[in-house]
XYZ file of C-alpha atoms in Angstrom:
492
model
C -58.811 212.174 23.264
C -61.169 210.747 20.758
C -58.236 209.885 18.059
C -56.276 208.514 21.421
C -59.204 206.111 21.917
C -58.946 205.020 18.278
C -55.515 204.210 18.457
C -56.182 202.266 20.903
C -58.451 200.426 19.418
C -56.797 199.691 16.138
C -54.152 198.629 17.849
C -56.137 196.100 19.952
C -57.964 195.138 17.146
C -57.388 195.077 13.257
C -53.755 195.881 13.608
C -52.906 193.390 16.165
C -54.382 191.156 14.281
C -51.962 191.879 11.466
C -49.026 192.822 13.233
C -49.381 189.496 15.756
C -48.531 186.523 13.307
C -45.482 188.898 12.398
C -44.203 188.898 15.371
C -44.443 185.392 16.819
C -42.589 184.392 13.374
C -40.041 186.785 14.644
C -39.808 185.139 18.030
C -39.845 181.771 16.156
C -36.428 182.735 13.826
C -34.804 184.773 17.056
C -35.467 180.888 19.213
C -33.916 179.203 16.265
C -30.936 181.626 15.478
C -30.415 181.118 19.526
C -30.312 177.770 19.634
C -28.333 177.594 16.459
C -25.529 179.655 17.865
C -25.906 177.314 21.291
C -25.503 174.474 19.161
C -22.148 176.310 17.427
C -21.035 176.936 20.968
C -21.180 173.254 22.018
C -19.610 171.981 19.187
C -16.972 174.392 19.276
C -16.475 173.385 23.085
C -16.693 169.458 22.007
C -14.410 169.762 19.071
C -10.958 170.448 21.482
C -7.913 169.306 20.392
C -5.697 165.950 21.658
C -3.016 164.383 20.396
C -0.536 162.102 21.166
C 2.338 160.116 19.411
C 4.186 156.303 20.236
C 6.673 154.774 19.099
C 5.582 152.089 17.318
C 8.505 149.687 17.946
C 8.437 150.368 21.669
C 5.131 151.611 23.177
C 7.259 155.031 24.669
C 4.701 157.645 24.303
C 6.929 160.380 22.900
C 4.269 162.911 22.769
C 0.677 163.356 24.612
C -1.872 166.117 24.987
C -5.600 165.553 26.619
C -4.639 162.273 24.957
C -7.286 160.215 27.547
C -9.972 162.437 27.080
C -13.177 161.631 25.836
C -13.623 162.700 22.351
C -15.980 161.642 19.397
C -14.157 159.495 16.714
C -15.878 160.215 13.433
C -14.877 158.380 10.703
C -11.945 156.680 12.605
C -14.418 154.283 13.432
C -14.084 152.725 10.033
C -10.534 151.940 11.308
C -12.298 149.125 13.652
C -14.772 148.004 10.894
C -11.391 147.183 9.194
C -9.716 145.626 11.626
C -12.615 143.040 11.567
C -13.184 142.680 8.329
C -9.123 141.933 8.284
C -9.938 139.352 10.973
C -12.580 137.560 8.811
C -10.575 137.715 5.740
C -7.686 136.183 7.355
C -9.804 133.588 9.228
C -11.727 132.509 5.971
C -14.907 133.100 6.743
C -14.520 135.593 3.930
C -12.623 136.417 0.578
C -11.535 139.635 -1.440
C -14.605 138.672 -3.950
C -17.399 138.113 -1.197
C -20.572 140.054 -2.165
C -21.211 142.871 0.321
C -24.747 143.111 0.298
C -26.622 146.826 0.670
C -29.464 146.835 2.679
C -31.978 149.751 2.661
C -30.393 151.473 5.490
C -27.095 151.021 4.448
C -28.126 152.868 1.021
C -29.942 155.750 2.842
C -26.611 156.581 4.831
C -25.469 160.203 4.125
C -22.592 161.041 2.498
C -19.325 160.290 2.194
C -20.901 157.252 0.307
C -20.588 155.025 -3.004
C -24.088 155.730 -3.668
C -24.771 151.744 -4.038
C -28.743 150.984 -4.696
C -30.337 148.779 -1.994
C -30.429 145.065 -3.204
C -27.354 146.307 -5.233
C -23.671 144.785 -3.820
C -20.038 145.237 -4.065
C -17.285 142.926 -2.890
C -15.310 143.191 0.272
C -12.130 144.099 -1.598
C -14.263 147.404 -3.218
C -15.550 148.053 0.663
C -12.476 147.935 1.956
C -10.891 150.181 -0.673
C -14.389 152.838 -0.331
C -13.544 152.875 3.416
C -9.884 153.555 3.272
C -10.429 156.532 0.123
C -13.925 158.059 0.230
C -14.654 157.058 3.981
C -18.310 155.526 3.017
C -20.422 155.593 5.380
C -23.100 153.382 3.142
C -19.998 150.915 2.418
C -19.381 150.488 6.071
C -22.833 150.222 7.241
C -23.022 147.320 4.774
C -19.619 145.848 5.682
C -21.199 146.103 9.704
C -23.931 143.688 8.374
C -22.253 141.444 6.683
C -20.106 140.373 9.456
C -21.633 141.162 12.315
C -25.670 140.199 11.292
C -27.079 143.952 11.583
C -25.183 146.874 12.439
C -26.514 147.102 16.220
C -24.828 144.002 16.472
C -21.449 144.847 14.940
C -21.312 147.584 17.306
C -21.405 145.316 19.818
C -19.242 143.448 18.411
C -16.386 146.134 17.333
C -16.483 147.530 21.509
C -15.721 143.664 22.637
C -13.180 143.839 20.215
C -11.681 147.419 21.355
C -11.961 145.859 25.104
C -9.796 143.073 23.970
C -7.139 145.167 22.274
C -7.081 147.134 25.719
C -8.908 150.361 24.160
C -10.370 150.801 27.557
C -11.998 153.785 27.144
C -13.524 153.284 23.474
C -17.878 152.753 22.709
C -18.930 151.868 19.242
C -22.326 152.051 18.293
C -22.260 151.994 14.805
C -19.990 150.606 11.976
C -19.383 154.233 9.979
C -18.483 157.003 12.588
C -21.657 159.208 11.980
C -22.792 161.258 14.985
C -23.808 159.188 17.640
C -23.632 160.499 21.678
C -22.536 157.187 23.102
C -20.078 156.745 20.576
C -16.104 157.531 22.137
C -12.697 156.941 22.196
C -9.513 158.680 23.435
C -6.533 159.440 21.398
C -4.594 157.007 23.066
C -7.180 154.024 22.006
C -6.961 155.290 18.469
C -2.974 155.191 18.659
C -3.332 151.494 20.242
C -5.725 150.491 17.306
C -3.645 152.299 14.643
C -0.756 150.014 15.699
C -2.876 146.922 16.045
C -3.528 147.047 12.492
C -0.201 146.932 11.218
C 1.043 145.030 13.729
C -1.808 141.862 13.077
C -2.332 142.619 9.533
C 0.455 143.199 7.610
C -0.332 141.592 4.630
C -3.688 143.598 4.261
C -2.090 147.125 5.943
C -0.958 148.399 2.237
C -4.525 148.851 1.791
C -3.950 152.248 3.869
C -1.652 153.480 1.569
C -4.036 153.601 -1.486
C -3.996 156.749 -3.118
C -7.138 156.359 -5.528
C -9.114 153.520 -7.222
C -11.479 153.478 -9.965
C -15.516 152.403 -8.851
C -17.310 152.097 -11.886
C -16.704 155.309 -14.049
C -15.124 157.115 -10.932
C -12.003 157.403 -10.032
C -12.003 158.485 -6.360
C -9.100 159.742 -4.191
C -8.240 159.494 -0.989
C -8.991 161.749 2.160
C -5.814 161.922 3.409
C -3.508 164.546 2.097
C 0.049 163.491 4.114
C 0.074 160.566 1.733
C 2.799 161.085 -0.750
C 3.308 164.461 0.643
C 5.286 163.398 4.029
C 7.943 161.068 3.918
C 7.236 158.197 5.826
C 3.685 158.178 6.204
C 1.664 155.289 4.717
C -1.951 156.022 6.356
C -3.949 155.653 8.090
C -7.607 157.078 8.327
C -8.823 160.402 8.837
C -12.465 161.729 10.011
C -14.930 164.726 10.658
C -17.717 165.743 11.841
C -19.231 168.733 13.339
C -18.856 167.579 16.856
C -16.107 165.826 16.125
C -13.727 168.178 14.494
C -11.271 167.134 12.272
C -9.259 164.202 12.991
C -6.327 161.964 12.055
C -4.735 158.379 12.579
C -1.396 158.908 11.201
C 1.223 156.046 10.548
C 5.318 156.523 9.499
C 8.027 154.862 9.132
C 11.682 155.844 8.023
C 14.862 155.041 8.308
C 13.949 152.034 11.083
C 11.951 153.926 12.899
C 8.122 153.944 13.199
C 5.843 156.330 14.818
C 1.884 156.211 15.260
C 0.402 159.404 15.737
C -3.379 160.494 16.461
C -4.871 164.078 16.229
C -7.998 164.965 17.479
C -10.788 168.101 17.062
C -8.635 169.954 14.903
C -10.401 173.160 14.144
C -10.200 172.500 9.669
C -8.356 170.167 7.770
C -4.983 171.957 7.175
C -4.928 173.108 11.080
C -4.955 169.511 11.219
C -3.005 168.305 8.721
C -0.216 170.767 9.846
C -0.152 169.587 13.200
C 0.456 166.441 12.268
C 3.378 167.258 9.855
C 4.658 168.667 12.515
C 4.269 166.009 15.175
C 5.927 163.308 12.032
C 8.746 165.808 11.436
C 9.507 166.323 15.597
C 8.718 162.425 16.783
C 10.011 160.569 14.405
C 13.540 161.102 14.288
C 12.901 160.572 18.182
C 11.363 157.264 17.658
C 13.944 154.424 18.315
C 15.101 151.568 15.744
C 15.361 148.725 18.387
C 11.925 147.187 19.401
C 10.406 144.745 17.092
C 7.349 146.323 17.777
C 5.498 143.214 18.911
C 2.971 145.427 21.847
C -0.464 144.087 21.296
C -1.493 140.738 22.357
C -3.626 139.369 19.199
C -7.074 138.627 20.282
C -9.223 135.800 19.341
C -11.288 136.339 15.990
C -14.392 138.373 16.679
C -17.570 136.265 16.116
C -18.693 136.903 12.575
C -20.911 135.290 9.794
C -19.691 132.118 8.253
C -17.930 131.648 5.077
C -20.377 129.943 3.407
C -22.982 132.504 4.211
C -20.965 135.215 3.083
C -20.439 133.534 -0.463
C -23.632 133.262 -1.186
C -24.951 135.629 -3.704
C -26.237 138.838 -2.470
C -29.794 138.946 -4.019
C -30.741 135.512 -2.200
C -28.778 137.028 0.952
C -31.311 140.432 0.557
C -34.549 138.471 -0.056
C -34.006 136.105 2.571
C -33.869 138.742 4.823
C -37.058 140.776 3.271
C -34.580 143.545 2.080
C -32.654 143.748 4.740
C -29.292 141.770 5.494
C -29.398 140.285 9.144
C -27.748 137.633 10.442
C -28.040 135.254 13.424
C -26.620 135.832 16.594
C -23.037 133.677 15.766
C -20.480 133.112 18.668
C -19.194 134.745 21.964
C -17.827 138.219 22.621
C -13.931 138.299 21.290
C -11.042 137.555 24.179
C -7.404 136.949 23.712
C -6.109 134.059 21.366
C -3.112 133.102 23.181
C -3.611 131.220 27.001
C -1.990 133.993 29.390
C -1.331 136.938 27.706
C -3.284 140.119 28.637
C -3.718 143.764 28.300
C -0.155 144.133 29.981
C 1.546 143.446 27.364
C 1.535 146.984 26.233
C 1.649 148.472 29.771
C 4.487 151.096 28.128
C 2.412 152.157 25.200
C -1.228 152.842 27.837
C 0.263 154.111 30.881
C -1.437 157.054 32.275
C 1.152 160.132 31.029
C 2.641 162.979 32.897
C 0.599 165.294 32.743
C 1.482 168.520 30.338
C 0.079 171.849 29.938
C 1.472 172.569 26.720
C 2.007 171.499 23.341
C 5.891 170.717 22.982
C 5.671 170.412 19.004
C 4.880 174.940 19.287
C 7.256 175.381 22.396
C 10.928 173.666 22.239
C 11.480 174.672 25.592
C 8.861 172.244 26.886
C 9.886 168.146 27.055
C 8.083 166.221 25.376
C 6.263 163.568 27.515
C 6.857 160.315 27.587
C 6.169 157.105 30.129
C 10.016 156.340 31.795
C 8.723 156.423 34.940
C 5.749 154.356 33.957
C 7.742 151.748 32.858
C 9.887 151.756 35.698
C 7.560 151.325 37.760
C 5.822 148.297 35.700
C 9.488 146.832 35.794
C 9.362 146.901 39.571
C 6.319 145.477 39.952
C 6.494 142.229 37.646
C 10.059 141.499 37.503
C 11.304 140.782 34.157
C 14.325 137.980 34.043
C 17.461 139.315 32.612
C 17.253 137.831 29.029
C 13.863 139.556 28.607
C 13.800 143.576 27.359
C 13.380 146.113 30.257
C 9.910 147.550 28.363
C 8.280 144.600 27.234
C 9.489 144.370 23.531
C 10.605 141.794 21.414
C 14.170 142.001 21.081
C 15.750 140.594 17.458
C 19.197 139.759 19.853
C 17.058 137.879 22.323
C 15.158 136.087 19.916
C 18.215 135.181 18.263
C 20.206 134.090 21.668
C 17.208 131.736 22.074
C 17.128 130.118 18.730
C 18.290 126.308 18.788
C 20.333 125.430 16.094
C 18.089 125.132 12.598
C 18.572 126.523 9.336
C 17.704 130.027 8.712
C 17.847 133.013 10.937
C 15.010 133.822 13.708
C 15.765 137.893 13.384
C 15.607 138.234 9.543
C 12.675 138.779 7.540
C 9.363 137.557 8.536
C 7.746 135.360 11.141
C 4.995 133.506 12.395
C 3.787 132.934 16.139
C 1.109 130.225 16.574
C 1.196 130.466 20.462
C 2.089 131.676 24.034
C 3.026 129.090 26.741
C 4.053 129.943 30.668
C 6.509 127.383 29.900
C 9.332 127.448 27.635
C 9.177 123.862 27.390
C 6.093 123.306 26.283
C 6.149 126.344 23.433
C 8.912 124.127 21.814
C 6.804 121.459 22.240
C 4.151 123.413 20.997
C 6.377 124.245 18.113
C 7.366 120.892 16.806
C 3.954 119.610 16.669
C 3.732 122.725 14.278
C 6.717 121.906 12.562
C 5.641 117.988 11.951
C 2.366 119.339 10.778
C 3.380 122.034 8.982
C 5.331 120.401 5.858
C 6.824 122.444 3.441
C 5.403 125.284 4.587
C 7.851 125.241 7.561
C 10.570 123.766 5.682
C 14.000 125.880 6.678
C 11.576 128.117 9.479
C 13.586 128.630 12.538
C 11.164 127.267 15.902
C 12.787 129.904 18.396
C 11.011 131.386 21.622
C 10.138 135.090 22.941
C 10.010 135.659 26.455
C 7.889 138.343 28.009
C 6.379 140.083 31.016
C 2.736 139.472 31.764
C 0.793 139.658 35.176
C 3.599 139.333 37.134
C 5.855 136.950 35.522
C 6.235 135.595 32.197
C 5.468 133.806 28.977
C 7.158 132.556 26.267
C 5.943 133.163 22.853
C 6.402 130.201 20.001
C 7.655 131.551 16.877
C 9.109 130.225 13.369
C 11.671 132.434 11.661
C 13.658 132.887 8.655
C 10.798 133.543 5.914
C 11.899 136.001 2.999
C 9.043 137.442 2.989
C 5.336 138.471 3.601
C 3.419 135.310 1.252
C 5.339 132.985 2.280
C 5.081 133.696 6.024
C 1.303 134.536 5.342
C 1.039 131.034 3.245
C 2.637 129.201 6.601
C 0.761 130.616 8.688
C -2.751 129.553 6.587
C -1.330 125.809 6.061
C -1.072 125.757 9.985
C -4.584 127.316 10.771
C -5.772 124.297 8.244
C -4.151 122.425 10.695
C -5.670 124.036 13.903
C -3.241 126.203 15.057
C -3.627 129.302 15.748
C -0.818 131.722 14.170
C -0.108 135.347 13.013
C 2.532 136.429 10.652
C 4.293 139.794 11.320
C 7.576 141.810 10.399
C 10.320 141.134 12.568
């Protein structure tokens, strides 16, 4: 009884003591283990895969899975901090050799990164080329300031910009991709984007394709292992993060056809990587070769820093700023460039699809979805007139039926568009005021129209033709927008 007592009492006394702090440190790693393993379980259920692949000369979605759903984009984010800084580069407002600035924050940024000092800068061309290879997050948080004043503000700035390319379903909130809640997009808005940038920027879209470039004393690689490994592809971005999973904007192109494909919260890099060999190796022999792959309205440029702001060296830039790059508030929110055209002019390619319950690239037995009766239904509901393709496209016969007699050909090589008119009258009008102003720029260009369904009728696109290739359409279309036109170059 006695030595029961004294139990007792060590137990309530000395030895609790001891044995207490033991225990609540026990509780404390069990609570954090638990959570932990939550925390696994929710990124694990946000991580789930979509997918989806268009052709890029027609809009048809060939292939979709989930491909509207929600998801976090990672480091495909950096595709949209592209997109703008290939906006501002082709605007002037800045060069290749700009200084890019890098504030404190966009030093402390975690990796992927260049590792550039604060007060330290790079130009745009070295940004551009850290995005594309390395995926820097402290490159892109600096290339966020530069154009867009801080990166709060580029956010801003890059979901105006999404709106205006129709990603309707996209949120930025930051210029890099790193985890942020409010920060989503859908397969299908990454597919839209992916095809924006080669479609607007074709003289800076070899950038994707860049398999390593030297930094300093490194010599870094890029991310994305289908380059130079699948035939065809030629980027374009790929991305990860925990809640994320592993993702991947793929472009490709053989044998006249083109295919942009997007895969989402693959569960490691080569699950992910061999999906999308497979999706290439399915699709794109699928893809068609007609289409000149004309879908997305060009928007107006986004409203960015000035060019004589950005030339200015980097060290004033910093210490006017008290270490920190930040820039006034500098225009309105983005909205479409030409008079008219809208959103539906790539009804085909952002439909909502069939839906599937399967993956058709693991099942041949299960067709693969596309958007027929989408577009026939858009067909019913704005008429198109007969010269003008059923889906929406630009057709190189049209074009060429249309083109008024003028040295050159409208459907070889490259060309230019500098407007959009409801009237077909007034783009030729439109396109001899070019063509008096343009000088030898435009010398031997082809003027020709485009028709094309939007909101319910149509407009008629002003194009010049006949240019041998990328400069000299490029060089055209910057002697015009000396001249105050608005214009575009693009593959025809």
């Amino acid at each position: 009884m006695k030595s029961s007592v004294v139990s007792k009492s060590i137990f309530n006394g000395s030895v609790q003591r001891t044995i207490a702090p033991f225990f609540r440190k026990a509780c404390q790693v069990l609570l954090v283990s638990l959570a932990a393993s939550l925390t696994t379980i929710s990124v694990a259920a946000a991580a789930q895969y979509a997918g989806i692949v268009v052709d890029a000369k027609t809009g048809k979605v060939l292939y979709s899975e989930d491909a509207d759903s929600l998801r976090y984009p990672a480091s495909l984010t950096k595709m949209m901090t592209l997109y703008l800084t290939f906006e501002a580069l082709e605007a002037g407002k800045i060069s290749k050799s700009t200084p890019v600035p890098f504030s404190k924050r966009a030093s402390a940024e975690p990796p992927s990164k260049l590792g550039v000092r604060a007060g330290q800068s790079i130009t745009v061309e070295q940004a551009i080329l850290a995005l594309v290879t390395r995926s820097a997050n402290d490159a892109s948080t600096a290339l966020g300031e530069l154009l867009g004043g801080s990166e709060e503000r580029f956010g801003r700035i890059m979901t105006n910009k999404a709106r205006a390319l129709g990603m309707t379903r996209t949120t930025y909130r930051n210029a890099n991709g790193l985890p942020n809640t409010a920060q989503m997009t859908t397969a299908r808005d990454q597919a839209r984007l992916g095809i924006a940038l080669r479609q607007h920027f074709p003289q800076y879209y070899p950038y994707f394709s860049t398999r390593s470039f030297r930094f300093g004393k490194q010599t870094i690689g890029n991310h994305n292992r289908l380059l130079g490994n699948v035939r065809g592809v030629d980027g374009i971005k790929t991305g990860y993060t925990r809640a994320a999973g592993f993702n991947l904007v793929t472009s490709a192109q053989a044998d006249g056809r083109s295919i942009v494909g997007v895969v989402l919260g693959g569960k490691s890099g080569g699950s992910r990587d061999a999906q999308m060999r497979a999706l290439v190796a399915k699709y794109l022999p699928a893809a068609s070769r007609r289409g000149g792959g004309d879908l997305i309205a060009e928007t107006a440029d986004a409203p960015t820093m000035q060019a004589q702001a950005a030339e200015q060296p980097a060290e004033a830039a910093v210490a006017a700023t008290g270490g920190s790059f930040n820039l006034p508030n500098s225009g309105p929110v983005p909205d479409f460039r030409y008079s008219g055209e809208t959103t539906q002019s790539i009804e085909v390619a952002y439909a909502e699809p069939a839906k599937v319950s399967a993956n058709p690239v693991l099942n041949e037995n299960i067709a693969p979805n596309t958007l027929e009766a989408q577009s026939r239904k858009i067909a019913k509901a704005a008429p198109v007139p007969a010269a003008v393709d059923n889906q929406i496209t630009n057709s190189v016969a049209k074009a060429a039926a249309e083109t008024p007699a003028a040295t050159g050909s409208a459907s070889d090589g490259w060309v230019i568009q500098i407007g959009a008119t409801p009237d077909k009258d007034q783009a030729m009008t439109l396109l001899e005021n070019a063509k008096d102003k343009g000088g030898k720029a435009l010398r031997g260009a082809t003027p020709f129209t485009v028709a094309f369904a939007s909101g319910g009728g149509h407009l008629y696109r002003a194009r010049f033709g006949g240019f041998a290739n990328q400069d000299k359409a490029v060089n055209a279309c910057k002697t015009l927008k000396r001249k105050g036109f608005a214009c575009w170059a693009s593959l025809q």
